[in-house]
Amino acid sequence: MFSEVLKSAAKPAKYFAKLEPDELGVKIRCGLCPRECIIREGETGYCGVRGVLDGELVTFIWGHPSSIAVDPVEKKPLYHFHPGSLVLSLGTIGCNFRCKHCQNWTISMADADSAGLGLLEGEPIEPPALVEICRRQGATGVSFTYNEPTIWMEYVLDTFRYFREHTDYYTCLVTNAFINPEPLKDVLEVTDAYRADLKTIKPENLVQMALYNHPEKVLETIARVAKSGVHLEVVTNIVTNWNDSEEELSAMVEWMADNVPHDTPWHFTRYFPHNEYREEATPVATLRFAERIARERGFKFVYLGNLPGADGDTTCPDCGQTLISRAGYSARTLVNEARCPACGKALRSLVLPERKG
Ligand code: SF4
């Protein structure tokens, strides 16, 4: 059964079906992510933050971030979207995966029943307060990041809708793309950018990190976003002795090439040991291999991350002109519009802030 703190934080959840009760009582199927947990009274789902209270599916974390900061948008990473801007960034607790190398495991592996209790005390942060923080801190957008944003989708939607209606700030998600089609459709209506992880294409790998054997669910999401018109950037964190074989990297490149426009920015990032996973950091040669085969298959904007000295500049794929220069997380945009000033090439995947006046 839930504590009084949890009960007072509970808010109605979306995306569920009530199933026929049996001898053990009520059963609700959460439909937010493909895991589709069957949850009973007094229990939470796999992500640890959605549960059944008084016969209804509730979320315990609406408006309760565990982390809130203003970051350069390059840190998400988003390289072709409002480069050089600051973005208000929020995360909470819980996740619908359990990656053994998660950098943010102290929040992603907490649940509302345990480490979340202190977090849930106090009033939730309403969306207008987030707008106020943006104004004070000079941020021009809001981002759900740090842990998996899908699992507090009710708060994400309320926040993004408020920002859309009341501000000209942008909205973006940093996500594992493990979400069902209905909530995805809803969030694509109100997000300006979708930064998706493509972690693995092999069922046995996904089982190892997420106890789930259908990586195609993530692929389907990425393909849907690619067709939606919402700005998409993809990250593949190459993890030593997990998703780093030439066979798997080649399969990912083939799938991406067949399903995603080739001007989509694709970031290959270097893994470092975190949490339970202690293999050595990704060899630089592996990152270079992934970069090479992605470029050979037609990807025009391939970046290497977590690699000091890697060239993070954005250059024109036709003439090589530098369009955005980067040093660490700072970026200097050298174009006024999404077009190469040297050769005139249109840059479809570059989203710049609208010029005022
Ligand atoms: S969002 Fe959480 S409760 Fe819902 S199906 Fe996914 S893991 Fe289960």
Short mmCIF file of C-alpha atoms in Angstrom, two decimals, residues 92-314:
data_model
loop_
_atom_site.label_atom_id
_atom_site.label_comp_id
_atom_site.label_asym_id
_atom_site.label_seq_id
_atom_site.Cartn_x
_atom_site.Cartn_y
_atom_site.Cartn_z
CA THR A 92 12.45 13.26 -12.26
CA ILE A 93 12.95 9.71 -10.95
CA GLY A 94 12.38 6.31 -12.53
CA CYS A 95 12.81 4.82 -15.98
CA ASN A 96 11.23 2.20 -18.23
CA PHE A 97 14.72 0.77 -18.96
CA ARG A 98 17.43 -0.39 -16.52
CA CYS A 99 20.68 0.25 -18.41
CA LYS A 100 23.55 -1.09 -16.34
CA HIS A 101 25.79 1.75 -17.57
CA CYS A 102 23.29 4.55 -16.90
CA GLN A 103 25.07 7.81 -16.05
CA ASN A 104 22.05 9.06 -14.11
CA TRP A 105 21.28 5.86 -12.25
CA THR A 106 20.80 7.60 -8.89
CA ILE A 107 17.60 9.14 -10.26
CA SER A 108 16.63 6.72 -13.02
CA MET A 109 16.69 3.72 -10.69
CA ALA A 110 14.90 5.40 -7.82
CA ASP A 111 11.19 4.79 -7.50
CA ALA A 112 8.33 6.67 -5.93
CA ASP A 113 8.19 4.22 -3.02
CA SER A 114 11.75 4.70 -1.80
CA ALA A 115 14.14 7.46 -2.77
CA GLY A 116 11.27 9.47 -4.14
CA LEU A 117 9.61 10.23 -0.84
CA GLY A 118 11.49 13.44 -0.05
CA LEU A 119 11.00 14.51 -3.64
CA LEU A 120 7.26 14.20 -3.44
CA GLU A 121 6.83 16.33 -0.34
CA GLY A 122 5.89 19.90 -1.06
CA GLU A 123 3.89 21.49 -3.81
CA PRO A 124 4.38 20.49 -7.45
CA ILE A 125 5.92 22.98 -9.85
CA GLU A 126 3.19 24.25 -12.17
CA PRO A 127 4.11 25.04 -15.82
CA PRO A 128 3.86 28.88 -15.40
CA ALA A 129 6.64 28.67 -12.80
CA LEU A 130 8.86 26.98 -15.40
CA VAL A 131 8.24 29.85 -17.81
CA GLU A 132 9.30 32.24 -15.08
CA ILE A 133 12.54 30.31 -14.53
CA CYS A 134 13.27 30.49 -18.26
CA ARG A 135 12.77 34.25 -18.20
CA ARG A 136 15.01 34.74 -15.18
CA GLN A 137 17.77 32.42 -16.40
CA GLY A 138 17.85 33.46 -20.05
CA ALA A 139 16.68 30.09 -21.37
CA THR A 140 14.71 30.09 -24.62
CA GLY A 141 13.31 26.59 -24.36
CA VAL A 142 12.34 23.78 -22.03
CA SER A 143 13.61 20.22 -22.19
CA PHE A 144 12.67 17.00 -20.42
CA THR A 145 15.87 15.04 -19.98
CA TYR A 146 18.16 13.42 -17.33
CA ASN A 147 15.80 10.46 -16.80
CA GLU A 148 13.27 9.05 -19.27
CA PRO A 149 10.61 11.72 -19.97
CA THR A 150 8.02 9.26 -21.27
CA ILE A 151 7.22 8.03 -17.78
CA TRP A 152 5.85 11.42 -16.64
CA MET A 153 4.13 12.16 -19.92
CA GLU A 154 1.15 13.84 -18.24
CA TYR A 155 3.47 16.55 -16.89
CA VAL A 156 5.41 16.79 -20.15
CA LEU A 157 2.20 17.36 -22.10
CA ASP A 158 0.78 19.90 -19.64
CA THR A 159 4.08 21.81 -19.68
CA PHE A 160 4.57 21.76 -23.45
CA ARG A 161 0.96 22.78 -24.10
CA TYR A 162 1.34 25.68 -21.69
CA PHE A 163 4.59 26.78 -23.34
CA ARG A 164 3.01 26.55 -26.80
CA GLU A 165 -0.01 28.62 -25.77
CA HIS A 166 1.71 31.27 -23.69
CA THR A 167 5.30 31.70 -24.90
CA ASP A 168 7.52 31.53 -27.95
CA TYR A 169 10.00 29.28 -26.15
CA TYR A 170 10.79 25.96 -27.78
CA THR A 171 10.11 22.50 -26.35
CA CYS A 172 12.22 19.35 -26.65
CA LEU A 173 12.53 15.80 -25.38
CA VAL A 174 15.64 13.72 -24.72
CA THR A 175 14.33 10.19 -24.76
CA ASN A 176 14.95 6.48 -25.23
CA ALA A 177 12.04 6.47 -27.72
CA PHE A 178 10.40 3.58 -25.86
CA ILE A 179 6.86 4.88 -26.06
CA ASN A 180 3.56 3.67 -27.49
CA PRO A 181 2.10 5.28 -30.63
CA GLU A 182 -0.82 7.11 -28.96
CA PRO A 183 1.22 9.13 -26.42
CA LEU A 184 3.87 9.64 -29.08
CA LYS A 185 1.27 11.21 -31.36
CA ASP A 186 0.15 13.51 -28.55
CA VAL A 187 3.65 14.66 -27.67
CA LEU A 188 4.67 15.20 -31.28
CA GLU A 189 1.89 17.76 -31.51
CA VAL A 190 3.57 19.92 -28.87
CA THR A 191 7.29 19.24 -29.05
CA ASP A 192 9.62 21.09 -31.39
CA ALA A 193 12.49 18.61 -31.14
CA TYR A 194 12.81 14.90 -30.38
CA ARG A 195 16.28 13.68 -29.41
CA ALA A 196 16.06 9.89 -29.56
CA ASP A 197 18.46 7.16 -28.46
CA LEU A 198 19.10 4.30 -30.82
CA LYS A 199 20.76 2.00 -28.31
CA THR A 200 20.59 -1.40 -29.92
CA ILE A 201 18.99 -3.33 -32.70
CA LYS A 202 19.47 -6.77 -31.12
CA PRO A 203 16.74 -8.30 -28.92
CA GLU A 204 19.26 -10.06 -26.66
CA ASN A 205 21.00 -6.76 -25.96
CA LEU A 206 17.77 -5.03 -25.05
CA VAL A 207 16.92 -7.91 -22.72
CA GLN A 208 20.24 -7.39 -20.95
CA MET A 209 19.58 -3.70 -20.26
CA ALA A 210 15.82 -3.46 -20.19
CA LEU A 211 14.36 -6.95 -19.71
CA TYR A 212 12.50 -6.39 -22.97
CA ASN A 213 13.07 -8.16 -26.27
CA HIS A 214 11.52 -5.99 -28.95
CA PRO A 215 13.97 -3.28 -30.04
CA GLU A 216 11.73 -2.73 -33.07
CA LYS A 217 9.41 -0.74 -30.78
CA VAL A 218 12.13 1.91 -30.51
CA LEU A 219 12.84 1.73 -34.23
CA GLU A 220 9.16 2.24 -35.00
CA THR A 221 9.15 5.38 -32.85
CA ILE A 222 12.21 6.81 -34.58
CA ALA A 223 10.70 6.09 -38.00
CA ARG A 224 7.44 7.79 -36.97
CA VAL A 225 9.26 10.87 -35.70
CA ALA A 226 11.30 11.02 -38.89
CA LYS A 227 8.05 11.24 -40.87
CA SER A 228 6.35 13.69 -38.50
CA GLY A 229 8.13 16.90 -39.39
CA VAL A 230 9.36 17.35 -35.80
CA HIS A 231 13.09 18.02 -35.62
CA LEU A 232 14.90 14.72 -34.96
CA GLU A 233 18.44 14.00 -33.78
CA VAL A 234 19.63 10.49 -32.91
CA VAL A 235 22.24 9.39 -30.38
CA THR A 236 23.95 6.02 -30.26
CA ASN A 237 26.06 5.57 -27.17
CA ILE A 238 28.51 2.86 -28.21
CA VAL A 239 29.06 0.65 -25.18
CA THR A 240 32.05 -1.67 -24.97
CA ASN A 241 31.10 -5.34 -25.35
CA TRP A 242 27.42 -4.51 -25.62
CA ASN A 243 26.39 -2.78 -28.88
CA ASP A 244 29.88 -2.21 -30.34
CA SER A 245 30.29 -5.13 -32.76
CA GLU A 246 30.88 -4.26 -36.41
CA GLU A 247 27.89 -6.43 -37.24
CA GLU A 248 25.53 -4.51 -34.95
CA LEU A 249 26.83 -1.06 -35.87
CA SER A 250 26.48 -1.95 -39.54
CA ALA A 251 22.92 -3.17 -38.98
CA MET A 252 22.04 0.09 -37.22
CA VAL A 253 23.48 2.11 -40.08
CA GLU A 254 21.50 0.06 -42.61
CA TRP A 255 18.28 0.49 -40.67
CA MET A 256 18.82 4.22 -40.23
CA ALA A 257 19.70 4.66 -43.89
CA ASP A 258 16.44 2.96 -44.91
CA ASN A 259 14.19 4.78 -42.44
CA VAL A 260 15.55 8.21 -41.57
CA PRO A 261 16.50 11.13 -43.84
CA HIS A 262 20.23 11.21 -44.35
CA ASP A 263 20.53 14.81 -43.19
CA THR A 264 19.36 13.78 -39.70
CA PRO A 265 22.14 14.57 -37.22
CA TRP A 266 23.48 11.31 -35.74
CA HIS A 267 25.71 11.43 -32.66
CA PHE A 268 27.93 8.50 -31.73
CA THR A 269 28.97 8.99 -28.13
CA ARG A 270 31.71 7.40 -26.13
CA TYR A 271 30.71 5.25 -23.17
CA PHE A 272 32.58 5.43 -19.87
CA PRO A 273 32.13 2.96 -16.98
CA HIS A 274 29.13 3.88 -14.81
CA ASN A 275 27.03 2.16 -12.21
CA GLU A 276 27.18 -1.67 -12.53
CA TYR A 277 28.82 -1.79 -15.95
CA ARG A 278 32.62 -1.68 -15.70
CA GLU A 279 33.96 -2.50 -19.17
CA GLU A 280 36.64 -0.13 -20.45
CA ALA A 281 35.68 3.09 -22.23
CA THR A 282 34.78 2.77 -25.92
CA PRO A 283 37.91 2.58 -28.06
CA VAL A 284 38.28 5.62 -30.30
CA ALA A 285 38.71 3.30 -33.30
CA THR A 286 35.20 1.93 -32.71
CA LEU A 287 33.72 5.42 -32.75
CA ARG A 288 35.64 6.25 -35.92
CA PHE A 289 34.39 3.03 -37.54
CA ALA A 290 30.77 3.95 -36.78
CA GLU A 291 31.32 7.47 -38.09
CA ARG A 292 32.88 6.15 -41.29
CA ILE A 293 30.20 3.61 -42.14
CA ALA A 294 27.40 6.10 -41.38
CA ARG A 295 29.01 8.66 -43.69
CA GLU A 296 29.60 6.03 -46.38
CA ARG A 297 25.91 5.12 -46.24
CA GLY A 298 25.00 8.75 -46.84
CA PHE A 299 24.61 10.42 -43.45
CA LYS A 300 25.76 13.99 -43.85
CA PHE A 301 25.93 15.14 -40.24
CA VAL A 302 27.69 12.60 -38.04
CA TYR A 303 29.18 13.75 -34.74
CA LEU A 304 31.32 12.05 -32.13
CA GLY A 305 30.56 12.89 -28.50
CA ASN A 306 32.37 12.53 -25.15
CA LEU A 307 35.59 12.57 -27.15
CA PRO A 308 37.91 15.49 -26.45
CA GLY A 309 39.43 16.78 -29.65
CA ALA A 310 36.64 15.46 -31.89
CA ASP A 311 35.62 18.05 -34.44
CA GLY A 312 32.12 19.12 -33.45
CA ASP A 313 31.72 21.80 -36.11
CA THR A 314 28.79 21.64 -38.48
#
